[in-house]
């Protein structure tokens, strides 16, 4: 009796052992546990059989079966642990981070072309002793027009249809020229040599050469004995420094309310033609007076140009709307 039991225990032990060795996953191992130790498992009949063992062998038989049960339990636990660890290693291997992979480059931003051109212009005028003076974009009618010699019904207003705010008389500036008045009032009676850059607004039908928002850069020089020769020398130097030493510069008679005399400046295009670049003139005595300077003692010259226009001429851009269309294919070229 005991012998048969021993044999059966031995068989179960070696069968379980070889199954534990060949188990390939924690799932299979769990199935083995059920197969051997579960409620209907293979060890169960042996436990039942103990009842029928004669009492003198009971103790020995019980020991045999209990030992087998404990051993199997231990063995299965070990196997489960081993398989779980292997599965975890595999998982970690699959999720491994390869730190040697090159990173994805972050796209770097850049300065907008207009900002680049403005900075270049500051550099060129800076070398000629000009300071940069920033002034406001929201003005009133007095500053934007009247103090610049453009009274309410003056036909010069036709070219400056602006955006009016809901506050009567408050407008978005149509040009940087009102900055002349701010600057003169701030500096009088000191001499002035400054450029005034910034955004301007006009109520325009947009097309290839008109935008409702654009940049201008204004120049203002005020002092004693400032003459037309200073204006011509300065602007000729500016044009050649900005567009090339080979450029011819032409000064043509023009009309602005805030300068007298007034001139348009054009440069040679290298093919026998002329390209207009800016407006300029000697500061009108009334404007000097509005800025606080005595026109009997002080004179000055002023000029104003569109920054987009400078950029268009420099880089061969044929449509002003490109600047603010936010098309990266355009912007990334500069
Ligand atoms: N303010 C003028 C405009 O927007 C441009 C201009 C012309 C400015 C002549 C000046 C100047 O300072 O002297 O059309």
GROMACS .gro file of C-alpha atoms and ligand atoms in nm:
model
  348
    1UNK     CA    1   0.000   0.000   0.000
    2UNK     CA    2   0.261   0.247   0.108
    3UNK     CA    3   0.479   0.135  -0.181
    4UNK     CA    4   0.210   0.212  -0.440
    5UNK     CA    5   0.151   0.551  -0.282
    6UNK     CA    6   0.521   0.621  -0.290
    7UNK     CA    7   0.532   0.536  -0.658
    8UNK     CA    8   0.238   0.757  -0.737
    9UNK     CA    9   0.390   1.045  -0.541
   10UNK     CA   10   0.718   0.995  -0.726
   11UNK     CA   11   0.543   0.995  -1.064
   12UNK     CA   12   0.353   1.312  -0.987
   13UNK     CA   13   0.669   1.477  -0.858
   14UNK     CA   14   0.874   1.401  -1.169
   15UNK     CA   15   0.584   1.483  -1.407
   16UNK     CA   16   0.533   1.818  -1.231
   17UNK     CA   17   0.905   1.885  -1.234
   18UNK     CA   18   0.941   1.838  -1.607
   19UNK     CA   19   0.627   2.042  -1.674
   20UNK     CA   20   0.760   2.325  -1.457
   21UNK     CA   21   1.083   2.320  -1.653
   22UNK     CA   22   0.909   2.342  -1.989
   23UNK     CA   23   0.644   2.599  -1.888
   24UNK     CA   24   0.682   2.902  -2.115
   25UNK     CA   25   0.468   3.164  -1.952
   26UNK     CA   26   0.318   3.268  -1.621
   27UNK     CA   27  -0.018   3.173  -1.768
   28UNK     CA   28   0.096   2.816  -1.835
   29UNK     CA   29   0.238   2.804  -1.484
   30UNK     CA   30  -0.097   2.906  -1.340
   31UNK     CA   31  -0.258   2.626  -1.541
   32UNK     CA   32  -0.010   2.385  -1.390
   33UNK     CA   33  -0.101   2.498  -1.041
   34UNK     CA   34  -0.464   2.424  -1.114
   35UNK     CA   35  -0.374   2.093  -1.276
   36UNK     CA   36  -0.179   1.968  -0.972
   37UNK     CA   37  -0.300   2.158  -0.669
   38UNK     CA   38  -0.646   2.279  -0.774
   39UNK     CA   39  -0.968   2.152  -0.618
   40UNK     CA   40  -0.989   1.882  -0.885
   41UNK     CA   41  -0.614   1.860  -0.922
   42UNK     CA   42  -0.397   1.551  -0.941
   43UNK     CA   43  -0.290   1.568  -0.576
   44UNK     CA   44  -0.645   1.564  -0.452
   45UNK     CA   45  -0.711   1.187  -0.508
   46UNK     CA   46  -0.399   1.107  -0.308
   47UNK     CA   47  -0.532   1.307  -0.016
   48UNK     CA   48  -0.861   1.125  -0.042
   49UNK     CA   49  -0.683   0.790  -0.059
   50UNK     CA   50  -0.523   0.859   0.281
   51UNK     CA   51  -0.854   0.777   0.444
   52UNK     CA   52  -0.827   0.418   0.334
   53UNK     CA   53  -0.469   0.368   0.459
   54UNK     CA   54  -0.443   0.135   0.760
   55UNK     CA   55  -0.369   0.329   1.075
   56UNK     CA   56  -0.018   0.194   1.123
   57UNK     CA   57   0.087   0.351   0.786
   58UNK     CA   58  -0.128   0.662   0.810
   59UNK     CA   59   0.138   0.886   0.957
   60UNK     CA   60   0.400   0.790   0.696
   61UNK     CA   61   0.151   0.813   0.408
   62UNK     CA   62   0.022   1.152   0.523
   63UNK     CA   63   0.378   1.277   0.545
   64UNK     CA   64   0.453   1.160   0.191
   65UNK     CA   65   0.152   1.331   0.039
   66UNK     CA   66   0.191   1.652   0.242
   67UNK     CA   67   0.554   1.678   0.150
   68UNK     CA   68   0.463   1.637  -0.216
   69UNK     CA   69   0.199   1.906  -0.185
   70UNK     CA   70   0.439   2.153  -0.019
   71UNK     CA   71   0.713   2.073  -0.260
   72UNK     CA   72   0.487   2.127  -0.560
   73UNK     CA   73   0.364   2.451  -0.413
   74UNK     CA   74   0.718   2.577  -0.369
   75UNK     CA   75   0.826   2.458  -0.708
   76UNK     CA   76   0.533   2.625  -0.881
   77UNK     CA   77   0.594   2.950  -0.697
   78UNK     CA   78   0.957   2.951  -0.806
   79UNK     CA   79   0.857   2.876  -1.161
   80UNK     CA   80   0.598   3.153  -1.157
   81UNK     CA   81   0.850   3.402  -1.027
   82UNK     CA   82   1.107   3.303  -1.287
   83UNK     CA   83   0.857   3.333  -1.572
   84UNK     CA   84   0.720   3.665  -1.449
   85UNK     CA   85   1.069   3.810  -1.431
   86UNK     CA   86   1.143   3.694  -1.784
   87UNK     CA   87   0.820   3.845  -1.909
   88UNK     CA   88   0.899   4.173  -1.739
   89UNK     CA   89   1.248   4.181  -1.888
   90UNK     CA   90   1.102   4.124  -2.230
   91UNK     CA   91   0.850   4.403  -2.181
   92UNK     CA   92   1.119   4.644  -2.063
   93UNK     CA   93   1.332   4.550  -2.360
   94UNK     CA   94   1.045   4.633  -2.591
   95UNK     CA   95   0.983   4.969  -2.428
   96UNK     CA   96   1.350   5.060  -2.409
   97UNK     CA   97   1.439   5.419  -2.488
   98UNK     CA   98   1.721   5.460  -2.734
   99UNK     CA   99   1.893   5.771  -2.606
  100UNK     CA  100   2.136   5.770  -2.897
  101UNK     CA  101   1.859   5.855  -3.148
  102UNK     CA  102   1.907   6.206  -3.281
  103UNK     CA  103   1.638   6.440  -3.143
  104UNK     CA  104   1.373   6.609  -3.351
  105UNK     CA  105   1.499   6.961  -3.417
  106UNK     CA  106   1.279   7.242  -3.289
  107UNK     CA  107   1.210   7.489  -3.568
  108UNK     CA  108   1.392   7.809  -3.479
  109UNK     CA  109   1.214   8.138  -3.526
  110UNK     CA  110   1.363   8.435  -3.703
  111UNK     CA  111   1.314   8.807  -3.732
  112UNK     CA  112   1.050   8.919  -3.976
  113UNK     CA  113   1.196   9.070  -4.292
  114UNK     CA  114   1.062   9.414  -4.198
  115UNK     CA  115   1.235   9.393  -3.860
  116UNK     CA  116   1.556   9.293  -4.035
  117UNK     CA  117   1.532   9.585  -4.278
  118UNK     CA  118   1.449   9.827  -3.996
  119UNK     CA  119   1.754   9.711  -3.804
  120UNK     CA  120   1.971   9.757  -4.110
  121UNK     CA  121   1.833  10.110  -4.155
  122UNK     CA  122   1.896  10.193  -3.788
  123UNK     CA  123   2.255  10.083  -3.845
  124UNK     CA  124   2.300  10.299  -4.154
  125UNK     CA  125   2.141  10.608  -3.999
  126UNK     CA  126   2.315  10.533  -3.670
  127UNK     CA  127   2.651  10.564  -3.842
  128UNK     CA  128   2.540  10.910  -3.952
  129UNK     CA  129   2.459  11.008  -3.595
  130UNK     CA  130   2.081  10.948  -3.596
  131UNK     CA  131   1.904  10.827  -3.283
  132UNK     CA  132   1.597  10.602  -3.297
  133UNK     CA  133   1.283  10.760  -3.150
  134UNK     CA  134   0.967  10.554  -3.108
  135UNK     CA  135   0.637  10.736  -3.105
  136UNK     CA  136   0.272  10.647  -3.067
  137UNK     CA  137   0.048  10.477  -3.321
  138UNK     CA  138  -0.270  10.637  -3.195
  139UNK     CA  139  -0.284  11.009  -3.251
  140UNK     CA  140  -0.540  11.282  -3.264
  141UNK     CA  141  -0.637  11.487  -3.564
  142UNK     CA  142  -0.431  11.777  -3.436
  143UNK     CA  143  -0.107  11.577  -3.431
  144UNK     CA  144  -0.164  11.364  -3.736
  145UNK     CA  145  -0.281  11.651  -3.954
  146UNK     CA  146  -0.326  12.003  -3.823
  147UNK     CA  147   0.012  12.063  -3.662
  148UNK     CA  148   0.166  11.932  -3.982
  149UNK     CA  149  -0.005  12.206  -4.173
  150UNK     CA  150  -0.296  11.993  -4.293
  151UNK     CA  151  -0.607  12.178  -4.176
  152UNK     CA  152  -0.955  12.004  -4.178
  153UNK     CA  153  -1.062  12.034  -4.543
  154UNK     CA  154  -0.715  12.042  -4.697
  155UNK     CA  155  -0.697  11.830  -5.013
  156UNK     CA  156  -0.379  11.663  -4.883
  157UNK     CA  157  -0.608  11.463  -4.655
  158UNK     CA  158  -0.740  11.275  -4.954
  159UNK     CA  159  -0.425  11.064  -4.956
  160UNK     CA  160  -0.458  10.985  -4.585
  161UNK     CA  161  -0.795  10.826  -4.529
  162UNK     CA  162  -0.750  10.673  -4.189
  163UNK     CA  163  -0.918  10.458  -3.928
  164UNK     CA  164  -1.121  10.667  -3.689
  165UNK     CA  165  -1.182  10.548  -3.336
  166UNK     CA  166  -1.511  10.589  -3.153
  167UNK     CA  167  -1.355  10.880  -2.966
  168UNK     CA  168  -1.402  11.182  -3.191
  169UNK     CA  169  -1.074  11.316  -3.329
  170UNK     CA  170  -0.871  11.011  -3.227
  171UNK     CA  171  -0.721  10.827  -3.523
  172UNK     CA  172  -0.464  10.565  -3.606
  173UNK     CA  173  -0.174  10.760  -3.748
  174UNK     CA  174  -0.152  10.764  -4.127
  175UNK     CA  175   0.219  10.843  -4.127
  176UNK     CA  176   0.512  10.873  -3.886
  177UNK     CA  177   0.532  11.251  -3.940
  178UNK     CA  178   0.332  11.343  -3.625
  179UNK     CA  179   0.630  11.197  -3.436
  180UNK     CA  180   0.821  11.503  -3.555
  181UNK     CA  181   0.601  11.723  -3.336
  182UNK     CA  182   0.635  11.492  -3.032
  183UNK     CA  183   1.011  11.478  -3.073
  184UNK     CA  184   1.055  11.852  -3.123
  185UNK     CA  185   0.841  11.932  -2.821
  186UNK     CA  186   1.043  11.690  -2.613
  187UNK     CA  187   1.386  11.817  -2.724
  188UNK     CA  188   1.342  12.189  -2.794
  189UNK     CA  189   1.574  12.384  -2.799
  190UNK     CA  190   1.831  12.102  -2.844
  191UNK     CA  191   1.934  12.005  -3.196
  192UNK     CA  192   1.775  11.687  -3.331
  193UNK     CA  193   1.904  11.408  -3.553
  194UNK     CA  194   1.670  11.110  -3.531
  195UNK     CA  195   1.480  10.845  -3.720
  196UNK     CA  196   1.124  10.761  -3.616
  197UNK     CA  197   1.012  10.414  -3.722
  198UNK     CA  198   0.675  10.251  -3.678
  199UNK     CA  199   0.346  10.121  -3.802
  200UNK     CA  200   0.106  10.341  -3.993
  201UNK     CA  201  -0.254  10.279  -4.097
  202UNK     CA  202  -0.462  10.385  -4.391
  203UNK     CA  203  -0.811  10.291  -4.491
  204UNK     CA  204  -0.693  10.147  -4.824
  205UNK     CA  205  -0.821   9.911  -5.082
  206UNK     CA  206  -0.535   9.660  -5.065
  207UNK     CA  207  -0.348   9.567  -5.380
  208UNK     CA  208   0.008   9.475  -5.478
  209UNK     CA  209   0.140   9.810  -5.358
  210UNK     CA  210  -0.108   9.913  -5.087
  211UNK     CA  211  -0.169   9.769  -4.743
  212UNK     CA  212  -0.389   9.911  -4.471
  213UNK     CA  213  -0.104   9.864  -4.223
  214UNK     CA  214   0.257   9.930  -4.313
  215UNK     CA  215   0.579  10.065  -4.169
  216UNK     CA  216   0.738  10.398  -4.226
  217UNK     CA  217   1.065  10.538  -4.112
  218UNK     CA  218   1.074  10.912  -4.070
  219UNK     CA  219   1.386  11.123  -4.041
  220UNK     CA  220   1.415  11.459  -3.868
  221UNK     CA  221   1.713  11.689  -3.839
  222UNK     CA  222   1.674  12.026  -3.668
  223UNK     CA  223   1.946  12.271  -3.581
  224UNK     CA  224   2.108  12.597  -3.673
  225UNK     CA  225   2.240  12.628  -4.027
  226UNK     CA  226   2.086  12.305  -4.156
  227UNK     CA  227   2.054  12.346  -4.532
  228UNK     CA  228   1.921  12.168  -4.838
  229UNK     CA  229   2.278  12.054  -4.901
  230UNK     CA  230   2.266  11.858  -4.574
  231UNK     CA  231   1.944  11.692  -4.684
  232UNK     CA  232   2.087  11.599  -5.024
  233UNK     CA  233   2.417  11.474  -4.886
  234UNK     CA  234   2.248  11.267  -4.615
  235UNK     CA  235   1.990  11.108  -4.843
  236UNK     CA  236   2.239  11.038  -5.121
  237UNK     CA  237   2.465  10.864  -4.867
  238UNK     CA  238   2.167  10.672  -4.733
  239UNK     CA  239   2.058  10.550  -5.078
  240UNK     CA  240   2.407  10.437  -5.177
  241UNK     CA  241   2.473  10.270  -4.845
  242UNK     CA  242   2.139  10.085  -4.861
  243UNK     CA  243   2.107   9.997  -5.229
  244UNK     CA  244   2.462  10.011  -5.367
  245UNK     CA  245   2.735  10.265  -5.437
  246UNK     CA  246   2.657  10.265  -5.810
  247UNK     CA  247   2.312  10.423  -5.765
  248UNK     CA  248   2.242  10.767  -5.909
  249UNK     CA  249   2.017  10.975  -5.688
  250UNK     CA  250   1.762  11.219  -5.824
  251UNK     CA  251   1.586  11.496  -5.631
  252UNK     CA  252   1.256  11.599  -5.785
  253UNK     CA  253   1.026  11.883  -5.690
  254UNK     CA  254   0.724  11.768  -5.496
  255UNK     CA  255   0.468  11.892  -5.248
  256UNK     CA  256   0.408  11.810  -4.884
  257UNK     CA  257   0.232  12.046  -4.646
  258UNK     CA  258   0.493  12.004  -4.374
  259UNK     CA  259   0.802  12.079  -4.585
  260UNK     CA  260   0.907  12.372  -4.800
  261UNK     CA  261   1.059  12.312  -5.045
  262UNK     CA  262   0.957  11.948  -5.084
  263UNK     CA  263   1.132  11.677  -5.280
  264UNK     CA  264   1.089  11.324  -5.388
  265UNK     CA  265   1.400  11.113  -5.397
  266UNK     CA  266   1.448  10.852  -5.669
  267UNK     CA  267   1.738  10.625  -5.751
  268UNK     CA  268   1.859  10.481  -6.079
  269UNK     CA  269   1.741  10.127  -6.146
  270UNK     CA  270   2.047  10.038  -6.357
  271UNK     CA  271   1.840  10.005  -6.675
  272UNK     CA  272   1.791  10.372  -6.751
  273UNK     CA  273   1.486  10.416  -6.530
  274UNK     CA  274   1.421  10.567  -6.189
  275UNK     CA  275   1.266  10.422  -5.876
  276UNK     CA  276   1.100  10.654  -5.631
  277UNK     CA  277   1.199  10.580  -5.272
  278UNK     CA  278   1.099  10.857  -5.037
  279UNK     CA  279   0.957  11.200  -4.973
  280UNK     CA  280   1.157  11.475  -4.810
  281UNK     CA  281   1.202  11.849  -4.771
  282UNK     CA  282   1.307  12.133  -4.549
  283UNK     CA  283   1.087  12.144  -4.239
  284UNK     CA  284   0.814  12.404  -4.291
  285UNK     CA  285   0.854  12.709  -4.060
  286UNK     CA  286   0.503  12.655  -3.924
  287UNK     CA  287   0.590  12.296  -3.829
  288UNK     CA  288   0.912  12.412  -3.657
  289UNK     CA  289   0.705  12.662  -3.463
  290UNK     CA  290   0.449  12.395  -3.370
  291UNK     CA  291   0.738  12.193  -3.233
  292UNK     CA  292   0.858  12.488  -3.026
  293UNK     CA  293   1.152  12.603  -3.240
  294UNK     CA  294   1.193  12.961  -3.358
  295UNK     CA  295   1.200  12.936  -3.739
  296UNK     CA  296   1.408  13.252  -3.753
  297UNK     CA  297   1.695  13.073  -3.579
  298UNK     CA  298   1.639  12.707  -3.658
  299UNK     CA  299   1.604  12.512  -3.977
  300UNK     CA  300   1.574  12.144  -4.047
  301UNK     CA  301   1.504  11.873  -4.296
  302UNK     CA  302   1.278  11.573  -4.284
  303UNK     CA  303   1.211  11.264  -4.486
  304UNK     CA  304   0.977  10.970  -4.479
  305UNK     CA  305   0.975  10.634  -4.652
  306UNK     CA  306   0.783  10.310  -4.656
  307UNK     CA  307   0.986  10.026  -4.507
  308UNK     CA  308   0.806   9.759  -4.711
  309UNK     CA  309   0.892   9.957  -5.022
  310UNK     CA  310   1.261   9.959  -4.925
  311UNK     CA  311   1.243   9.583  -4.866
  312UNK     CA  312   1.060   9.527  -5.197
  313UNK     CA  313   1.323   9.721  -5.392
  314UNK     CA  314   1.609   9.550  -5.210
  315UNK     CA  315   1.480   9.194  -5.248
  316UNK     CA  316   1.274   9.214  -5.566
  317UNK     CA  317   0.940   9.149  -5.394
  318UNK     CA  318   0.648   9.242  -5.614
  319UNK     CA  319   0.351   9.228  -5.379
  320UNK     CA  320   0.330   9.414  -5.049
  321UNK     CA  321   0.061   9.174  -4.924
  322UNK     CA  322   0.327   8.904  -4.888
  323UNK     CA  323   0.469   9.071  -4.578
  324UNK     CA  324   0.164   9.012  -4.361
  325UNK     CA  325   0.010   8.703  -4.520
  326UNK     CA  326   0.203   8.482  -4.274
  327UNK     CA  327   0.306   8.240  -4.544
  328UNK     CA  328   0.616   8.064  -4.414
  329UNK     CA  329   0.732   7.985  -4.768
  330UNK     CA  330   0.775   8.358  -4.816
  331UNK     CA  331   0.898   8.451  -4.468
  332UNK     CA  332   1.158   8.174  -4.446
  333UNK     CA  333   1.344   8.308  -4.747
  334UNK     CA  334   1.478   8.593  -4.541
  335LIG     N1  335   0.446  11.169  -4.432
  335LIG     C1  336   0.459  11.148  -4.573
  335LIG     C2  337   0.362  11.039  -4.617
  335LIG     O1  338   0.330  10.955  -4.541
  335LIG     C3  339   0.599  11.111  -4.611
  335LIG     C4  340   0.695  11.222  -4.593
  335LIG     C5  341   0.722  11.307  -4.697
  335LIG     C6  342   0.756  11.245  -4.472
  335LIG     C7  343   0.811  11.413  -4.682
  335LIG     C8  344   0.845  11.350  -4.455
  335LIG     C9  345   0.871  11.433  -4.564
  335LIG     O2  346   0.906  11.375  -4.339
  335LIG     O3  347   0.958  11.535  -4.548
  335LIG     O4  348   0.321  11.035  -4.727
   0.00000   0.00000   0.00000
